[in-house]
């Protein structure tokens, strides 16, 4: 059933495949991100209520939704690796975790920076910010567990189980935090609601979003390559590769 | 039909290749002694054979069936004895043996007899924490006398056991092999009372890369 | 002297064992594998060990009491403030006490090798795991529930909330044990797993904390809190069905 996938399940093949993919992805990222960011930060109209501080939205929202998306992707990879014993899925999950954590941190920091002019305080216990904070804890747990094991294969399996437990819990946590927030409302002046965007705000947002998603893909590909090499350091093809590279460099 | 066989095992520990493409078949009546210097992968091999560890590559077959697909049957027919004896300090010798037997689905009516056979008569009621290291291991090894599991995988069974105990165990091994069971063990000492032609040796060696 | 006499006897007995037992007919001589039997076997063993090692029961309980006592000292003795934050304090302290006691769930079994033997037993792992978690709850969760009303008095908890406090603890502490077991199973093979364990487990405890404290708060207002209880019950059944499998998989990784 999975025969068409098999050539890509070979570490060597997928290493070279990512190698070929990377320049294209990088170029696309550069295009989308530069258009998106320049458009969003310089040319898009300012919000009539929030003024220029609204522009942080173009970074905050993509970072926040990507941070959730990466966790789900990680969980899918973990599931594949646990069920079909695919070592490459393990490697890709390991490649994703720190990227996801970084984007969660970006979402939190930009959220706080946005909160300062809006609410006059760096932090409020807004439902979304709170669940983003908990998501960061979940990411850090996965990374810490991964680092605690010396054996990379075991680390991947353990982190995979934790990721799956986490992904089952994320909707529950998110729901409970939202519910908790509505229960204790009073201090919240206005939530980071989805404003109905005009088209000249929507287009730069779409470019920014795709740009950041591509950036995530590029970073994950780079890390994925390294994970493959680290996990196969004993294999002859990796040794040849290292030899070739050292010869080229000298 | 081999009782247990390994197919193309590869084992990597701490970025070191312990063995690669290792295949072996173990038949009823075999006594296999795995030799090799410290750190050569003896314990890793035994743990992989018992299904406790997953090999980097390859798989283990029990009667030509993958052990992952016949877990219950395989475990019923397997007796694994590792570095750690699995004896609880807070329980008496008898309670420990009873639990260990019941855990592996055995009847435990005769546990007192087994304890006597392994020279623990008089210690049945003592808490394991009051016993010596050798006696701890004897409690765990007493399971060997209730021998309905054909596959014995024993990691350093003679550690901390006195001379008489060792020869008693060796006789137990050859009797087990004669009955149609197989014994896979690691030990640094030579087996004395088992004839050399009865023992098959596997030597693991360092492979410097 | 007696030992020597027995060892000669040992060799004699050996021939006897060879004759009367034959290899291969395992089904005949072994007991039938029933779930209930395996569950009771492990439960009885864990309770026996706990009863002979009583400080494992008492220490988390003392911790629970001390942490709760620290809050009035840190915040001030006004009854109004205390009764306002009492549900939160009791529940957070219960989370921490459970966390502290989790270590004993698999650690000693891992260190002395009995965990390996359990994984190699023909019984399904999830039954053994479930028995261990149940034993853990009886040893640590149940005493917390019994002592909680006393602490509620110290914190001037609203009188209408006592039933809610007990019910949430009754439904919630098993969830803590179940989710915690996943964390311990993942970290049991790691040398310094203690701090890591709290990082892994505490975020997963958040929903229980939120709904439990809210139920107690709602009860204080004299309003119905069956909704929150139903959600905690759902969390309990959800973790009861899923956690043992996650624990089993995690233990296999940890003993690898």
XYZ file of C-alpha atoms in Angstrom:
715
model
C 0.000 0.000 0.000
C 2.791 2.379 0.945
C 5.122 1.294 -1.837
C 5.268 4.662 -3.527
C 6.527 6.114 -0.255
C 9.303 3.618 0.175
C 12.064 5.292 -1.825
C 11.570 8.404 0.309
C 11.747 6.342 3.477
C 15.399 5.737 2.639
C 17.497 8.299 4.492
C 19.961 8.761 1.647
C 17.255 9.421 -0.950
C 15.393 11.841 1.253
C 18.607 13.641 2.165
C 19.307 14.336 -1.488
C 15.661 15.148 -2.114
C 15.655 17.833 0.593
C 18.947 19.079 -0.825
C 17.308 19.628 -4.193
C 14.194 21.104 -2.655
C 15.958 23.650 -0.464
C 17.096 26.261 -3.035
C 13.596 26.444 -4.538
C 11.960 26.761 -1.157
C 14.466 29.406 -0.060
C 13.886 31.472 -3.180
C 10.115 31.326 -2.763
C 10.462 32.279 0.899
C 12.594 35.294 0.067
C 10.078 36.469 -2.547
C 6.957 36.048 -0.454
C 8.437 37.296 2.782
C 10.033 40.432 1.318
C 6.898 41.379 -0.630
C 4.668 40.620 2.337
C 6.715 42.400 4.974
C 7.447 45.526 2.917
C 3.828 45.785 1.885
C 2.518 45.149 5.389
C 4.921 47.362 7.310
C 5.248 50.298 4.904
C 2.312 50.479 2.511
C -0.721 48.839 4.067
C -3.093 51.369 5.673
C -2.911 51.894 9.414
C -5.825 50.717 11.518
C -8.212 53.571 12.285
C -8.360 52.626 15.964
C -4.977 51.171 16.758
C -2.835 53.191 14.376
C 0.539 51.789 13.383
C 0.779 49.412 16.328
C -1.705 47.293 14.423
C 1.077 46.280 12.004
C 2.458 43.808 14.529
C -0.610 41.774 13.636
C 1.130 40.801 10.374
C 3.745 38.934 12.388
C 1.763 37.928 15.434
C -1.070 36.104 13.715
C 1.047 34.028 11.284
C 3.402 33.099 14.133
C 0.511 32.085 16.380
C -1.258 29.941 13.818
C 1.994 28.385 12.601
C 2.945 27.495 16.172
C -0.245 25.418 16.431
C 0.185 24.029 12.928
C 3.722 22.851 13.599
C 2.574 20.983 16.704
C -0.077 19.174 14.688
C 2.470 18.338 11.990
C 4.808 17.064 14.676
C 2.046 14.880 16.084
C 1.336 13.431 12.633
C 5.022 12.641 12.188
C 5.159 11.091 15.655
C 2.124 8.959 14.868
C 3.664 7.740 11.611
C 6.936 6.929 13.312
C 5.288 5.017 16.152
C 2.839 3.076 14.018
C 4.924 2.325 10.930
C 8.316 2.503 12.643
C 9.519 5.008 10.088
C 12.747 6.473 11.417
C 12.598 9.441 9.066
C 9.296 10.563 10.561
C 11.108 10.602 13.884
C 13.826 12.770 12.447
C 11.308 15.199 10.997
C 9.454 15.483 14.318
C 12.740 16.211 16.038
C 13.479 18.836 13.403
C 10.153 20.557 13.977
C 10.031 20.915 17.762
C 12.484 23.814 18.287
C 11.067 25.682 15.274
C 7.607 25.384 16.748
C 8.833 26.555 20.134
C 10.538 29.548 18.517
C 7.371 30.563 16.685
C 5.325 30.165 19.853
C 7.787 32.463 21.616
C 7.521 34.968 18.743
C 3.744 34.882 19.002
C 3.934 35.485 22.743
C 6.443 38.341 22.506
C 4.617 40.093 19.677
C 1.375 39.537 21.552
C 2.826 41.229 24.624
C 4.230 44.058 22.525
C 0.846 44.534 20.931
C -0.822 44.438 24.331
C 1.229 47.310 25.731
C -0.279 50.070 23.532
C -3.705 48.391 23.476
C -4.265 47.529 27.128
C -1.499 49.563 28.709
C 0.076 46.451 30.158
C 2.497 43.870 28.816
C 0.535 40.881 29.910
C -3.108 40.153 30.435
C -4.555 36.708 30.968
C -6.266 36.718 27.620
C -7.489 33.260 26.569
C -5.366 33.125 23.419
C -2.203 34.399 25.041
C -2.663 31.963 27.906
C -3.128 28.947 25.663
C -0.155 30.096 23.611
C 1.887 30.164 26.834
C 0.775 26.638 27.697
C 1.614 25.541 24.157
C 5.125 26.895 24.748
C 5.365 24.747 27.891
C 4.292 21.694 25.887
C 6.943 22.418 23.241
C 9.624 22.929 25.884
C 8.604 19.639 27.499
C 9.009 17.768 24.205
C 12.398 19.395 23.567
C 13.630 18.752 27.108
C 12.552 15.122 26.926
C 14.254 14.765 23.567
C 17.487 16.152 24.966
C 17.347 14.004 28.092
C 17.854 10.773 26.146
C 21.325 9.988 24.887
C 20.139 7.595 22.234
C 18.529 9.543 19.379
C 16.156 6.762 18.430
C 14.808 6.389 21.940
C 14.614 10.158 22.281
C 12.491 10.316 19.156
C 10.124 7.618 20.360
C 9.712 9.119 23.828
C 9.179 12.619 22.457
C 6.731 11.153 19.952
C 4.578 9.615 22.675
C 4.603 12.899 24.575
C 3.663 14.808 21.423
C 0.691 12.538 20.864
C -0.444 12.902 24.466
C -0.053 16.654 24.023
C -2.033 16.817 20.808
C -4.942 15.016 22.449
C -4.752 17.517 25.287
C -4.345 20.726 23.291
C -8.032 21.071 22.322
C -9.047 20.292 25.911
C -6.586 22.817 27.310
C -7.620 25.422 24.770
C -11.293 24.911 25.515
C -10.764 24.977 29.277
C -8.673 28.143 29.103
C -11.254 29.922 26.952
C -13.980 28.840 29.327
C -11.912 29.968 32.320
C -11.349 33.304 30.637
C -15.012 34.033 30.014
C -15.714 33.013 33.592
C -13.243 35.486 35.043
C -13.845 38.301 32.632
C -13.846 41.860 33.855
C -10.277 42.997 33.509
C -10.239 42.282 29.793
C -11.127 45.419 27.859
C -11.087 43.982 24.400
C -9.891 40.665 23.097
C -7.566 40.153 20.186
C -10.579 39.546 18.046
C -10.411 38.920 14.348
C -11.074 42.320 12.816
C -12.912 42.244 9.558
C -10.107 43.185 7.254
C -10.327 45.328 4.204
C -8.728 43.947 1.055
C -5.683 46.232 1.182
C -4.942 44.747 4.603
C -5.840 41.173 3.657
C -3.446 40.841 0.709
C -0.257 41.767 2.563
C -1.438 39.496 5.355
C -1.761 36.561 2.946
C 1.715 37.228 1.578
C 3.146 37.439 5.088
C 1.401 34.253 6.113
C 2.645 32.240 3.130
C 6.108 33.759 3.556
C 6.344 32.701 7.184
C 4.981 29.248 6.396
C 7.670 28.844 3.724
C 10.290 30.084 6.171
C 9.199 27.390 8.601
C 9.484 24.816 5.812
C 13.014 25.973 4.961
C 14.227 25.872 8.561
C 12.656 22.466 9.096
C 14.280 21.136 5.902
C 17.682 22.376 7.070
C 17.249 20.816 10.482
C 15.804 17.640 8.969
C 18.947 17.238 6.846
C 21.127 17.535 9.919
C 18.992 15.061 11.830
C 19.356 12.529 9.012
C 23.119 12.945 9.004
C 23.357 12.694 12.783
C 21.243 9.560 12.889
C 23.118 7.839 10.075
C 26.649 8.892 10.953
C 27.771 5.265 10.825
C 26.471 4.655 7.318
C 28.984 4.586 4.468
C 27.134 7.176 2.363
C 27.394 9.739 5.141
C 31.090 9.025 5.501
C 31.609 9.474 1.764
C 29.712 12.733 1.910
C 31.881 14.025 4.730
C 35.029 13.001 2.898
C 33.879 14.675 -0.289
C 33.098 17.862 1.591
C 36.412 17.988 3.397
C 38.243 17.430 0.110
C 36.297 20.238 -1.536
C 36.995 22.593 1.302
C 40.746 22.068 1.426
C 12.091 -25.522 13.351
C 14.205 -23.053 15.292
C 12.719 -21.972 18.624
C 14.049 -18.484 18.247
C 15.883 -16.847 15.410
C 17.390 -13.464 14.744
C 17.284 -11.998 11.258
C 19.765 -9.356 10.122
C 20.108 -7.656 13.473
C 21.868 -4.321 13.620
C 22.495 -2.704 16.941
C 23.841 0.790 17.482
C 24.542 2.157 20.930
C 25.923 5.621 21.585
C 26.815 5.993 17.920
C 28.836 2.798 17.996
C 27.984 -0.169 15.818
C 27.847 -3.177 18.148
C 26.873 -5.702 15.530
C 25.613 -5.515 11.991
C 23.581 -8.018 9.949
C 23.714 -10.618 12.689
C 21.559 -13.661 12.013
C 21.286 -16.778 14.131
C 18.944 -19.688 14.689
C 18.554 -21.442 17.990
C 17.071 -24.946 18.085
C 15.665 -27.035 20.927
C 18.524 -28.597 22.864
C 20.981 -25.776 22.206
C 23.118 -24.248 24.884
C 24.514 -21.016 23.507
C 27.210 -19.125 25.320
C 27.767 -15.565 24.157
C 31.277 -14.346 24.759
C 33.029 -11.084 24.290
C 34.790 -8.308 26.150
C 32.864 -5.793 28.242
C 30.881 -3.422 26.094
C 30.839 -5.697 23.083
C 27.050 -5.914 23.059
C 26.310 -9.178 24.867
C 23.609 -7.680 27.043
C 22.215 -5.701 24.116
C 21.950 -8.903 22.077
C 20.156 -10.741 24.880
C 17.754 -7.846 25.437
C 16.984 -7.717 21.730
C 16.433 -11.480 21.626
C 13.999 -11.223 24.530
C 12.147 -8.359 22.873
C 12.995 -5.849 25.602
C 15.049 -3.697 23.254
C 14.301 -2.871 19.686
C 17.162 -3.454 17.271
C 18.161 -0.610 14.977
C 17.378 -2.944 12.127
C 16.217 -6.532 11.730
C 13.813 -8.600 13.786
C 13.383 -11.627 16.032
C 11.278 -14.666 15.166
C 9.713 -17.116 17.602
C 8.963 -20.373 15.792
C 9.220 -18.438 12.507
C 6.743 -15.791 13.607
C 7.650 -12.218 14.443
C 7.633 -11.773 18.206
C 5.666 -8.563 17.890
C 2.763 -10.513 16.432
C 2.800 -13.347 18.989
C 3.742 -11.427 22.113
C 1.648 -13.400 24.570
C 2.738 -16.819 23.352
C 6.382 -15.792 23.121
C 6.422 -14.357 26.625
C 4.759 -17.482 28.002
C 7.602 -19.504 26.581
C 10.395 -17.163 27.585
C 12.304 -16.810 30.794
C 14.578 -13.789 30.845
C 16.978 -13.138 33.660
C 18.838 -9.863 33.434
C 21.509 -7.961 35.311
C 18.813 -6.760 37.678
C 17.172 -9.549 39.561
C 13.675 -8.056 39.736
C 13.403 -8.883 43.419
C 11.596 -6.410 45.680
C 13.348 -5.540 48.933
C 10.052 -5.047 50.726
C 8.795 -8.568 50.111
C 9.912 -11.917 51.484
C 11.731 -14.481 49.386
C 8.604 -16.554 49.059
C 6.391 -13.588 48.159
C 8.880 -12.541 45.513
C 9.005 -15.949 43.922
C 5.225 -16.350 44.103
C 4.717 -13.014 42.399
C 7.294 -13.701 39.723
C 5.770 -17.056 38.914
C 2.221 -15.716 38.860
C 3.271 -12.732 36.752
C 4.422 -15.126 34.064
C 1.210 -17.093 34.281
C 2.576 -20.037 36.263
C 1.075 -21.889 39.154
C 2.956 -21.255 42.349
C 2.050 -24.148 44.604
C 5.565 -25.404 44.995
C 7.518 -22.234 45.503
C 8.840 -23.474 48.866
C 10.340 -26.517 47.152
C 12.003 -24.359 44.540
C 13.477 -22.095 47.200
C 14.841 -25.136 48.995
C 16.391 -26.403 45.774
C 18.240 -23.163 45.255
C 19.588 -23.294 48.828
C 17.261 -20.740 50.329
C 15.528 -23.072 52.777
C 15.069 -21.231 56.043
C 15.016 -17.843 54.320
C 11.500 -18.072 52.867
C 10.084 -15.638 55.356
C 12.975 -13.160 55.384
C 12.546 -9.848 53.663
C 14.728 -9.647 50.597
C 16.362 -6.500 51.982
C 17.877 -8.666 54.730
C 19.458 -11.065 52.253
C 22.770 -10.874 50.431
C 23.305 -10.045 46.769
C 23.823 -13.702 45.926
C 20.640 -14.683 47.733
C 18.753 -11.990 45.820
C 19.814 -13.542 42.584
C 18.953 -16.993 43.870
C 15.406 -15.825 44.574
C 15.117 -14.738 40.969
C 16.817 -17.886 39.670
C 14.481 -20.134 41.654
C 12.061 -19.628 38.773
C 14.296 -21.871 36.682
C 13.116 -24.885 38.690
C 9.569 -24.247 37.543
C 10.670 -24.812 34.040
C 7.870 -24.815 31.569
C 9.318 -22.040 29.454
C 11.527 -23.605 26.783
C 13.566 -20.477 26.067
C 15.917 -19.361 28.787
C 17.788 -16.128 28.216
C 20.167 -15.553 31.084
C 22.456 -12.565 31.394
C 25.369 -13.379 33.694
C 23.419 -15.910 35.771
C 26.475 -16.871 37.841
C 27.218 -13.405 39.190
C 27.449 -13.505 42.995
C 26.587 -17.219 43.071
C 28.920 -19.562 44.963
C 30.691 -22.562 43.384
C 28.140 -25.140 44.421
C 25.377 -22.950 43.176
C 27.115 -22.590 39.827
C 27.507 -26.315 39.319
C 23.888 -26.828 40.349
C 22.809 -24.273 37.748
C 24.993 -25.856 35.075
C 23.360 -29.215 35.662
C 20.013 -27.515 35.446
C 20.994 -26.036 32.078
C 22.066 -29.326 30.539
C 18.939 -31.021 31.876
C 16.861 -28.247 30.338
C 18.603 -28.678 26.997
C 18.043 -32.438 27.092
C 14.361 -31.846 27.666
C 14.161 -29.864 24.461
C 14.607 -26.372 25.789
C 17.314 -23.943 24.852
C 19.593 -21.842 27.016
C 21.196 -18.624 25.837
C 23.565 -17.170 28.372
C 26.455 -14.822 28.816
C 29.167 -15.532 31.298
C 32.826 -14.744 31.628
C 33.670 -18.098 33.176
C 33.841 -21.372 31.283
C 31.098 -23.851 31.892
C 32.677 -26.660 33.903
C 30.240 -29.502 34.185
C 28.735 -29.146 30.713
C 30.727 -30.882 28.011
C 32.349 -28.406 25.597
C 30.786 -30.106 22.570
C 27.340 -29.408 23.982
C 27.940 -25.679 24.125
C 27.837 -23.475 21.061
C 29.742 -20.256 21.411
C 29.069 -16.916 19.817
C 31.867 -14.426 20.146
C 31.146 -10.744 19.824
C 34.121 -8.568 19.206
C 34.916 -4.930 18.984
C 34.670 -3.516 15.530
C 36.798 -0.444 15.355
C 35.578 1.890 12.683
C 26.316 -27.184 57.574
C 22.680 -27.412 56.684
C 23.365 -25.615 53.455
C 25.818 -28.287 52.341
C 23.385 -31.042 53.053
C 20.806 -29.346 50.907
C 23.052 -28.857 47.933
C 23.615 -32.587 47.620
C 19.907 -32.996 47.856
C 19.576 -30.452 45.116
C 21.357 -32.621 42.574
C 19.188 -35.573 43.489
C 16.037 -33.581 43.049
C 17.191 -32.474 39.658
C 16.744 -35.890 38.095
C 13.241 -35.935 39.480
C 12.341 -32.662 37.831
C 13.697 -33.858 34.524
C 11.402 -36.844 34.536
C 8.119 -35.307 35.418
C 8.049 -32.138 33.382
C 8.142 -31.965 29.652
C 8.847 -28.908 27.595
C 6.239 -27.611 25.253
C 2.974 -28.159 27.049
C 2.987 -24.721 28.560
C -0.726 -24.201 28.313
C -1.376 -27.172 30.515
C 0.817 -26.265 33.423
C 0.353 -22.531 33.419
C -2.565 -20.688 34.839
C -5.145 -19.197 32.602
C -4.358 -15.595 31.882
C -7.267 -13.581 33.097
C -7.332 -9.787 33.228
C -8.820 -9.749 36.677
C -6.218 -12.119 38.024
C -3.337 -10.075 36.638
C -4.862 -6.837 37.909
C -5.353 -8.169 41.440
C -1.884 -9.716 41.472
C -0.112 -6.430 40.795
C -2.494 -4.409 42.961
C -1.898 -6.691 45.935
C 1.838 -6.570 45.451
C 2.005 -2.778 45.233
C -0.209 -2.325 48.268
C 1.897 -4.803 50.249
C 5.044 -2.900 49.379
C 3.438 0.421 50.265
C 2.245 -0.863 53.629
C 5.792 -1.944 54.440
C 7.169 1.421 53.353
C 4.741 3.770 55.021
C 6.703 6.984 54.540
C 5.793 6.780 50.855
C 2.195 7.332 51.924
C 2.846 9.834 54.678
C 5.426 12.133 53.075
C 3.315 13.436 50.143
C 0.476 13.944 52.605
C 2.688 15.995 54.914
C 3.884 17.969 51.914
C 0.260 18.689 50.997
C -0.498 19.958 54.492
C 2.644 22.080 54.748
C 2.191 23.745 51.364
C -1.378 24.676 52.250
C -0.246 26.106 55.599
C 2.332 28.278 53.870
C -0.301 30.291 52.020
C -1.967 32.002 55.000
C 1.523 32.796 56.269
C 2.473 34.350 52.958
C -0.791 36.105 52.184
C -2.222 37.053 55.554
C -4.822 35.560 57.844
C -7.943 37.472 56.693
C -10.710 34.933 56.429
C -12.263 36.641 53.423
C -9.138 36.533 51.260
C -8.392 32.976 52.286
C -11.830 31.650 51.547
C -11.667 33.370 48.151
C -8.463 31.567 47.144
C -8.938 28.344 49.138
C -10.095 26.165 46.181
C -7.091 27.217 44.134
C -4.630 26.633 46.972
C -5.974 23.206 47.853
C -6.017 22.095 44.251
C -2.567 23.439 43.382
C -1.176 21.795 46.503
C -2.881 18.548 45.514
C -1.279 18.756 42.050
C 2.153 19.271 43.576
C 1.710 16.514 46.148
C 0.666 14.094 43.420
C 3.628 15.153 41.334
C 5.954 14.480 44.239
C 4.543 11.024 44.810
C 4.573 10.028 41.140
C 8.215 9.070 41.215
C 7.551 5.940 43.231
C 5.117 4.651 40.629
C 7.760 3.069 38.395
C 11.140 4.228 39.686
C 11.938 1.489 42.191
C 10.552 -1.172 39.862
C 12.812 0.153 37.155
C 15.865 0.196 39.400
C 15.502 -3.365 40.676
C 14.495 -4.879 37.347
C 10.941 -5.895 38.177
C 9.666 -3.518 35.525
C 11.468 -5.570 32.858
C 9.865 -8.717 34.199
C 6.453 -7.071 34.012
C 6.990 -6.053 30.408
C 8.020 -9.642 29.630
C 4.985 -11.164 31.271
C 2.365 -12.652 28.965
C -0.293 -10.456 30.553
C -1.241 -7.377 28.530
C 0.797 -4.420 29.709
C -2.131 -2.055 30.042
C -3.730 -4.237 32.717
C -0.545 -4.295 34.788
C -0.129 -0.556 34.319
C -3.728 0.111 35.289
C -3.280 -1.929 38.466
C -0.157 0.024 39.375
C -1.890 3.355 38.776
C -4.887 2.275 40.836
C -2.592 1.230 43.661
C -0.829 4.582 43.413
C -4.129 6.406 43.650
C -5.189 4.358 46.689
C -1.881 5.169 48.356
C -1.628 8.870 47.519
C -4.882 10.192 46.058
C -7.257 8.760 48.634
C -5.396 10.160 51.698
C -5.444 13.603 50.044
C -9.213 13.424 49.748
C -9.544 12.352 53.366
C -7.423 15.185 54.727
C -8.701 17.916 52.392
C -11.752 18.900 54.541
C -9.428 19.606 57.439
C -7.354 21.961 55.297
C -10.540 23.531 53.974
C -11.393 24.458 57.566
C -7.979 26.091 57.993
C -8.573 28.149 54.865
C -12.139 29.142 55.775
C -13.582 27.521 52.686
C -17.206 28.436 52.132
C -19.403 25.893 53.874
C -21.472 25.240 50.778
C -18.343 24.136 48.884
C -17.294 21.112 50.939
C -19.239 18.594 48.877
C -17.919 20.133 45.683
C -14.346 19.994 47.003
C -14.641 16.315 47.855
C -16.386 15.392 44.616
C -13.861 17.208 42.445
C -10.995 15.592 44.336
C -12.630 12.195 44.024
C -13.001 12.529 40.256
C -9.904 14.643 39.656
C -7.118 12.901 41.565
C -7.403 9.693 39.475
C -6.908 11.872 36.395
C -3.774 13.291 37.997
C -2.475 9.777 38.670
C -3.278 8.596 35.143
C -1.740 11.557 33.318
C 1.186 11.607 35.715
C 1.867 7.956 35.002
C 2.526 8.835 31.345
C 5.089 11.398 32.451
C 6.827 9.029 34.853
C 6.860 6.255 32.301
C 8.632 8.583 29.876
C 11.207 9.829 32.373
C 11.828 6.698 34.435
C 14.957 5.775 32.500
C 16.472 9.240 32.775
C 18.861 9.830 35.645
C 17.658 13.269 36.657
C 14.076 12.952 35.568
C 12.457 14.663 38.550
C 12.370 18.255 37.336
C 11.705 17.148 33.784
C 8.683 15.213 35.030
C 7.047 18.369 36.365
C 7.680 20.172 33.096
C 5.981 17.368 31.187
C 3.066 16.732 33.494
C 1.963 20.066 34.947
C 0.695 21.589 31.658
C -1.470 18.502 31.207
C -3.029 19.092 34.638
C -4.365 22.539 33.709
C -7.877 21.491 32.548
C -8.483 19.510 35.734
C -7.358 22.488 37.810
C -9.586 24.925 35.948
C -12.771 22.877 36.103
C -12.260 21.664 39.660
C -11.654 25.104 41.160
C -14.503 26.543 39.132
C -16.859 23.865 40.443
C -15.901 24.739 44.015
C -16.319 28.474 43.336
C -19.711 27.890 41.753
C -20.802 25.808 44.715
C -19.858 28.668 47.040
C -22.369 30.863 45.186
C -25.021 28.232 45.704
C -25.283 27.501 41.989
C -25.343 24.049 40.380
C -21.892 22.763 39.423
C -22.833 19.474 37.789
C -21.541 20.752 34.435
C -17.979 21.085 35.703
C -18.227 17.714 37.429
C -19.408 16.122 34.193
C -16.400 17.543 32.366
C -13.997 16.243 35.025
C -15.722 12.867 34.786
C -15.226 12.974 31.016
C -11.540 13.758 31.554
C -11.375 10.810 33.949
C -12.888 8.327 31.513
C -10.852 9.709 28.644
C -7.577 9.337 30.502
C -8.651 5.971 31.922
C -9.012 4.543 28.429
C -6.040 6.228 26.745
C -3.369 6.695 29.401
C -2.593 3.009 30.109
C -1.682 2.477 26.443
C 0.524 5.557 26.373
C 2.163 4.382 29.602
C 2.776 0.926 28.144
C 4.386 2.362 25.024
C 6.457 4.782 27.107
C 7.690 2.043 29.433
C 8.856 0.003 26.459
C 10.914 2.983 25.331
C 12.255 3.680 28.812
C 13.456 0.133 29.454
C 14.973 -0.195 26.003
